[in-house]
Coordinates of C-alpha atoms and ligand atoms in Angstrom, one line a residue:
M1 CA 5.2 25.8 -0.8
S2 CA 8.5 26.7 0.7
S3 CA 7.0 26.6 4.2
I4 CA 6.6 22.9 4.2
D5 CA 9.4 20.9 5.9
W6 CA 9.5 18.2 3.2
K7 CA 12.3 16.2 4.8
G8 CA 10.5 16.2 8.2
L9 CA 7.1 14.9 6.9
P10 CA 5.7 11.9 8.6
F11 CA 3.4 9.4 6.8
G12 CA 0.2 11.1 7.9
Y13 CA -2.8 13.3 7.0
F14 CA -1.9 16.6 5.5
K15 CA -4.5 19.1 4.5
T16 CA -4.3 20.2 0.9
D17 CA -6.6 22.5 -1.1
Y18 CA -9.0 20.2 -3.0
N19 CA -10.4 16.8 -3.3
V20 CA -12.5 15.3 -6.1
R21 CA -15.8 13.4 -5.6
C22 CA -18.2 11.5 -7.8
Y23 CA -21.6 10.0 -6.8
Y24 CA -23.3 6.8 -8.0
I25 CA -27.1 7.3 -8.0
D26 CA -29.8 5.5 -9.8
G27 CA -27.4 2.9 -11.2
K28 CA -24.9 5.3 -12.8
W29 CA -21.9 7.5 -12.0
G30 CA -22.4 11.2 -12.2
E31 CA -19.9 14.0 -13.1
L32 CA -16.6 14.5 -11.2
E33 CA -16.9 17.3 -8.7
V34 CA -14.2 19.3 -7.0
S35 CA -14.5 20.1 -3.3
D36 CA -12.4 22.2 -0.9
S37 CA -14.0 20.6 2.2
E38 CA -12.3 18.0 4.3
Y39 CA -15.6 16.6 5.3
I40 CA -18.3 14.3 3.9
T41 CA -21.9 14.7 4.8
M42 CA -23.7 11.4 4.7
H43 CA -26.7 9.5 5.9
M44 CA -26.4 8.1 9.4
A45 CA -27.5 4.7 8.0
A46 CA -24.9 4.7 5.2
T47 CA -23.6 1.1 4.7
C48 CA -20.0 2.2 4.9
L49 CA -20.6 3.1 8.6
H50 CA -22.4 0.0 9.6
Y51 CA -21.6 -2.9 7.3
G52 CA -18.1 -2.0 6.1
Q53 CA -18.9 -1.2 2.4
E54 CA -15.6 0.7 2.1
A55 CA -12.6 0.1 -0.1
F56 CA -9.6 2.3 -0.7
E57 CA -6.4 2.5 -2.6
G58 CA -3.0 4.1 -2.2
M59 CA -0.4 5.2 -4.8
K60 CA 2.2 7.9 -5.0
A61 CA 3.2 10.8 -7.2
F62 CA 6.8 11.9 -7.4
T63 CA 8.7 14.9 -8.7
G64 CA 11.4 13.5 -11.0
K65 CA 14.9 14.7 -11.4
D66 CA 13.6 16.4 -14.6
G67 CA 11.0 18.3 -12.6
K68 CA 8.1 16.3 -14.1
V69 CA 5.5 14.8 -11.8
R70 CA 5.0 11.0 -12.3
I71 CA 2.3 8.8 -10.8
F72 CA 3.3 5.2 -10.3
R73 CA 1.1 2.4 -11.6
L74 CA -2.2 4.3 -11.6
D75 CA -4.1 1.8 -13.7
E76 CA -3.1 -1.2 -11.5
N77 CA -4.5 0.7 -8.5
G78 CA -7.7 1.2 -10.5
K79 CA -8.0 -2.5 -11.3
R80 CA -7.4 -3.4 -7.7
M81 CA -10.0 -0.9 -6.5
N82 CA -12.5 -2.6 -8.8
R83 CA -11.7 -6.1 -7.4
S84 CA -12.4 -4.6 -4.0
A85 CA -15.6 -3.1 -5.3
V86 CA -16.7 -6.5 -6.6
G87 CA -15.7 -8.2 -3.3
L88 CA -18.0 -5.9 -1.3
M89 CA -20.9 -5.7 -3.8
M90 CA -20.1 -2.1 -4.7
P91 CA -20.2 -0.7 -8.3
E92 CA -16.9 -0.7 -10.1
V93 CA -15.3 2.7 -11.0
P94 CA -14.8 2.9 -14.7
A95 CA -11.1 3.0 -15.6
E96 CA -11.4 6.4 -17.3
L97 CA -13.2 7.9 -14.3
F98 CA -10.6 6.6 -12.0
R99 CA -7.8 8.0 -14.1
K100 CA -9.4 11.4 -14.5
A101 CA -10.1 11.7 -10.8
I102 CA -6.5 10.9 -9.8
L103 CA -5.1 13.3 -12.3
K104 CA -7.4 16.0 -11.3
A105 CA -6.7 15.6 -7.6
V106 CA -3.0 15.7 -8.2
K107 CA -3.1 18.6 -10.6
M108 CA -5.2 20.7 -8.4
N109 CA -2.8 20.2 -5.5
I110 CA 0.4 20.2 -7.6
K111 CA 2.1 22.6 -5.2
Y112 CA 2.0 19.9 -2.6
V113 CA 4.0 17.4 -4.6
P114 CA 7.3 17.3 -2.8
P115 CA 10.3 18.5 -4.8
Y116 CA 12.9 15.9 -6.1
G117 CA 15.4 14.8 -3.5
E118 CA 13.5 15.6 -0.4
G119 CA 12.7 11.9 0.4
A120 CA 9.0 12.6 0.3
S121 CA 6.1 12.0 -2.2
L122 CA 2.5 12.9 -2.7
Y123 CA 0.3 10.1 -1.4
V124 CA -2.9 9.6 -3.4
R125 CA -5.8 8.1 -1.6
P126 CA -8.9 7.0 -3.6
L127 CA -11.9 5.9 -1.5
L128 CA -15.1 4.1 -2.5
I129 CA -17.9 4.0 0.1
G130 CA -21.5 2.9 0.3
T131 CA -23.5 6.0 1.2
G132 CA -27.0 4.8 0.7
A133 CA -29.1 4.0 3.9
Q134 CA -29.7 0.4 4.9
V135 CA -30.5 -1.2 8.2
G136 CA -30.8 -4.8 6.9
V137 CA -27.5 -6.3 5.9
K138 CA -27.4 -5.6 2.2
P139 CA -25.5 -3.5 -0.3
A140 CA -26.3 0.2 -0.6
K141 CA -28.0 1.7 -3.6
E142 CA -25.8 4.8 -3.6
Y143 CA -22.1 5.2 -3.4
M144 CA -19.4 7.9 -3.4
F145 CA -15.9 7.6 -5.0
M146 CA -13.5 10.3 -4.0
V147 CA -9.8 11.0 -4.1
F148 CA -7.7 13.1 -1.7
V149 CA -4.0 13.6 -1.7
G150 CA -1.3 14.8 0.7
P151 CA 2.5 14.9 0.9
V152 CA 4.0 12.2 3.0
G153 CA 7.4 11.0 4.3
P154 CA 8.4 7.4 5.1
Y155 CA 5.8 5.0 6.5
F156 CA 8.2 3.5 9.0
K157 CA 10.2 6.2 10.9
E158 CA 13.3 4.2 10.0
G159 CA 12.8 5.1 6.3
F160 CA 15.2 3.0 4.2
N161 CA 16.8 1.7 7.3
P162 CA 16.2 -1.7 8.7
V163 CA 13.2 -2.3 10.9
K164 CA 12.3 -4.9 13.5
M165 CA 9.1 -7.0 13.2
Q166 CA 7.2 -9.4 15.4
I167 CA 5.5 -12.6 14.4
V168 CA 2.1 -13.0 16.0
R169 CA -0.2 -16.0 16.3
D170 CA -2.9 -14.7 18.6
Y171 CA -4.5 -12.4 16.0
D172 CA -5.4 -12.9 12.4
R173 CA -5.7 -10.0 9.9
A174 CA -7.9 -11.9 7.4
A175 CA -9.5 -15.3 6.9
P176 CA -8.5 -17.5 4.0
L177 CA -11.8 -17.1 2.3
G178 CA -12.4 -13.6 3.6
T179 CA -11.4 -10.2 2.4
G180 CA -7.6 -10.3 2.9
S181 CA -6.9 -10.1 -0.8
I182 CA -8.8 -6.9 -1.4
K183 CA -8.1 -3.5 0.0
V184 CA -11.0 -2.9 2.4
G185 CA -11.1 -1.1 5.7
G186 CA -12.2 -4.2 7.7
N187 CA -8.8 -5.8 7.2
Y188 CA -7.1 -2.8 8.7
A189 CA -9.6 -2.7 11.7
A190 CA -8.8 -6.4 12.3
S191 CA -5.1 -5.7 12.3
L192 CA -5.1 -2.8 14.7
R193 CA -4.8 -4.6 18.1
A194 CA -1.8 -6.7 16.9
S195 CA 0.0 -3.8 15.3
E196 CA -0.5 -1.4 18.2
R197 CA 0.8 -4.0 20.5
A198 CA 3.8 -4.6 18.2
H199 CA 4.5 -0.8 18.3
D200 CA 4.2 -0.8 22.1
E201 CA 6.6 -3.7 22.3
G202 CA 9.2 -1.9 20.2
Y203 CA 8.5 -3.2 16.7
A204 CA 7.8 -1.3 13.5
S205 CA 5.0 -3.8 12.7
C206 CA 3.8 -7.4 13.1
I207 CA 4.0 -10.3 10.7
F208 CA 0.7 -12.2 10.5
L209 CA 0.8 -16.0 9.7
D210 CA -1.7 -17.8 7.5
A211 CA -4.9 -18.0 9.6
K212 CA -5.6 -21.6 8.9
E213 CA -2.4 -23.5 9.8
K214 CA -0.2 -20.7 11.3
K215 CA 2.7 -22.2 9.4
Y216 CA 3.4 -19.7 6.7
I217 CA 4.3 -16.0 6.5
D218 CA 1.3 -14.0 5.4
E219 CA 1.3 -10.2 5.5
A220 CA 3.9 -7.9 7.0
G221 CA 1.6 -5.4 8.6
P222 CA 0.5 -2.9 5.9
A223 CA 2.9 -4.5 3.4
N224 CA 3.9 -7.7 1.7
F225 CA 6.9 -9.7 2.8
F226 CA 9.9 -10.8 0.7
G227 CA 13.0 -12.8 1.5
I228 CA 16.2 -13.2 -0.5
K229 CA 18.5 -16.2 -0.8
N230 CA 20.6 -17.8 -3.5
N231 CA 20.0 -15.0 -5.9
T232 CA 16.2 -15.7 -5.6
Y233 CA 13.4 -13.3 -4.6
I234 CA 10.9 -15.2 -2.6
T235 CA 7.5 -13.8 -1.6
P236 CA 4.4 -15.5 -0.1
D237 CA 1.6 -16.8 -2.2
S238 CA -1.5 -16.6 -0.1
V239 CA -5.2 -16.1 -0.6
S240 CA -5.4 -13.7 2.4
I241 CA -2.7 -11.1 1.5
L242 CA -3.1 -8.0 -0.6
P243 CA -1.6 -8.5 -4.1
S244 CA 0.9 -5.6 -3.7
I245 CA 1.6 -3.5 -6.8
T246 CA 5.1 -2.7 -5.3
N247 CA 5.8 -6.4 -4.9
M248 CA 4.6 -7.1 -8.4
S249 CA 7.0 -4.4 -9.7
L250 CA 9.9 -5.8 -7.6
R251 CA 9.3 -9.2 -9.0
T252 CA 9.7 -7.8 -12.5
I253 CA 12.8 -5.8 -11.4
A254 CA 14.3 -8.9 -9.7
E255 CA 14.0 -10.9 -12.9
E256 CA 15.4 -8.0 -14.9
I257 CA 18.5 -8.0 -12.7
G258 CA 19.0 -11.7 -13.2
M259 CA 17.4 -13.1 -10.1
K260 CA 15.0 -16.0 -9.9
V261 CA 11.5 -15.2 -8.5
E262 CA 9.4 -17.6 -6.4
R263 CA 5.9 -16.9 -5.3
R264 CA 4.9 -19.7 -2.9
H265 CA 4.2 -20.6 0.6
V266 CA 7.0 -19.4 2.9
P267 CA 7.2 -21.6 6.1
V268 CA 8.2 -19.7 9.2
E269 CA 11.3 -21.9 9.6
E270 CA 12.5 -20.7 6.2
L271 CA 13.2 -17.3 7.8
E272 CA 16.4 -19.0 9.2
T273 CA 17.7 -19.3 5.7
F274 CA 17.2 -15.9 4.2
E275 CA 20.1 -13.6 3.5
E276 CA 17.9 -10.5 3.4
C277 CA 14.2 -9.8 4.2
G278 CA 12.0 -6.8 3.7
A279 CA 8.5 -5.4 3.7
C280 CA 7.2 -3.8 0.5
G281 CA 4.3 -1.6 -0.4
T282 CA 3.4 1.9 -1.6
A283 CA 3.8 3.4 1.8
A284 CA 6.6 1.2 3.0
V285 CA 8.4 1.2 -0.4
I286 CA 11.1 -1.3 0.7
S287 CA 11.6 -1.5 4.4
P288 CA 14.5 -3.8 5.0
I289 CA 14.0 -6.0 8.1
C290 CA 17.0 -6.5 10.4
K291 CA 15.3 -8.6 13.0
I292 CA 12.2 -10.7 13.3
V293 CA 11.1 -12.0 16.7
D294 CA 8.6 -14.8 17.2
R295 CA 6.4 -13.5 20.0
D296 CA 5.5 -17.0 21.2
S297 CA 8.7 -18.9 21.0
G298 CA 11.0 -15.9 21.5
K299 CA 13.1 -17.1 18.5
V300 CA 15.1 -14.3 16.9
Y301 CA 15.9 -14.1 13.2
Q302 CA 18.6 -11.6 12.5
Y303 CA 19.5 -10.0 9.2
C304 CA 21.9 -7.2 8.2
K305 CA 23.8 -7.8 11.4
D306 CA 26.0 -4.8 11.0
G307 CA 23.0 -2.5 10.7
H308 CA 23.4 -2.1 6.9
V309 CA 20.8 -2.7 4.3
G310 CA 21.5 -5.9 2.2
P311 CA 23.0 -5.3 -1.2
I312 CA 20.0 -6.9 -3.1
S313 CA 17.4 -4.9 -1.2
E314 CA 19.4 -1.8 -2.0
K315 CA 19.6 -2.7 -5.7
L316 CA 15.9 -3.3 -5.9
Y317 CA 15.1 -0.1 -4.0
N318 CA 17.4 2.0 -6.2
R319 CA 15.9 0.6 -9.4
L320 CA 12.3 1.1 -8.2
K321 CA 13.0 4.7 -7.0
G322 CA 14.9 5.3 -10.2
I323 CA 11.9 4.5 -12.3
Q324 CA 9.5 6.5 -10.0
E325 CA 11.8 9.5 -10.2
G326 CA 12.5 9.4 -13.9
I327 CA 16.2 8.6 -13.5
E328 CA 15.8 5.1 -15.0
E329 CA 13.9 4.2 -18.1
D330 CA 10.2 3.3 -17.6
K331 CA 10.3 0.4 -20.0
Y332 CA 7.2 -1.3 -18.7
G333 CA 4.9 1.8 -18.9
W334 CA 4.4 2.1 -15.2
I335 CA 4.4 5.9 -15.2
T336 CA 1.6 8.4 -15.8
F337 CA 2.8 11.9 -16.3
V338 CA 0.9 14.8 -14.7
E339 CA 0.8 17.5 -17.4
Ligands
PLP1 N1 -0.4 -5.3 2.1 C1 -1.3 -4.5 2.7 C2 -2.1 -5.0 3.8 C3 -1.3 -3.1 2.4 O1 -2.1 -2.3 3.0 C4 -0.5 -2.7 1.3 C5 -0.6 -1.3 0.9 O2 -1.2 -0.9 0.0 C6 0.3 -3.6 0.7 C7 0.4 -4.9 1.1 C8 1.2 -3.1 -0.4 O3 0.5 -2.9 -1.6 P1 1.0 -1.9 -2.7 O4 2.4 -2.2 -3.1 O5 0.0 -2.1 -3.8 O6 0.8 -0.6 -2.1
COI2 C1 -0.3 1.8 1.2 O1 0.9 1.3 1.1 O2 -0.7 2.4 0.3 C2 -1.1 1.5 2.2 O3 -2.3 1.5 2.0 C3 -0.6 1.1 3.5 C4 -1.3 1.8 4.7 C5 -1.1 3.2 4.7 C6 -2.7 1.4 4.8

């Protein structure tokens, strides 16, 4: 696909040739089907449209330096999708079906996997929705699981350059005993007003605090937060954030390079003490944060003052990218090859 400007790709929708779909009817999953349509026909009373029975996932496929296509942590995404399914009373997607669907969707669109070195990847988006009709608030009897893919560039336009973030207190993304820890559309709907306002006010994203006490760092927009000080990787432990697979991987890498790892409450005031901060996720990869502004108090927390990415964030980023692109050994079995 020489006509694609790989380097100029935004993080957005890109039409590819095929997607795969599977239907859950009469208590069981059917066969995987291939579709070339970008549209879904469904009942107007489908529960995903009215009562939010919708969960999704996000992972990436990369062309390695050796030309092979690698998918990062496919099985972890499958496990998380099933936790989301359980959380919204939807049927789980069997691990084998999930794997088969992802591989098929990537293989059938292999020409859209960006070449090595272009700073882009193929984003893989699995989706699970209630398609059965209900008007009373109850789970559907029918569901659809589908996977579509598309080449993407960096989530934040800054790429691997520092971003500015804004702490907000007048919106919550998720309640402590709500759905924050699973990947369901409702959490993103709830985050829209605060994130759009943050964009309008000149920030890449907003940082939500814990909804109950407003004392601790919760989620960094569509990504987890981490801070670094005293050779320690510190990331919030919270019931209302999404357990990020990127963050999980970075914790492993941090330990591997001799850092301590702490997963605990991170009080807002602690921001003052970090040497480096970042947001991490599949889409965000590592987005170093150069400045955090507290929208209420006006307090400014400044990092990488000279505009450069911190050395530890850079080390973590290079190791993660190295594994994803086959430059460094995949000693934890995080990679699935597309053959
Ligand atoms: N937090 C939120 C709210 C997200 O949407 C994402 C993206 O998936 C993440 C964190 C990062 O998770 P992961 O690293 O598994 O992509
Ligand atoms: C991801 O990182 O995969 C996300 O889901 C973030 C956002 C695009 C929702």
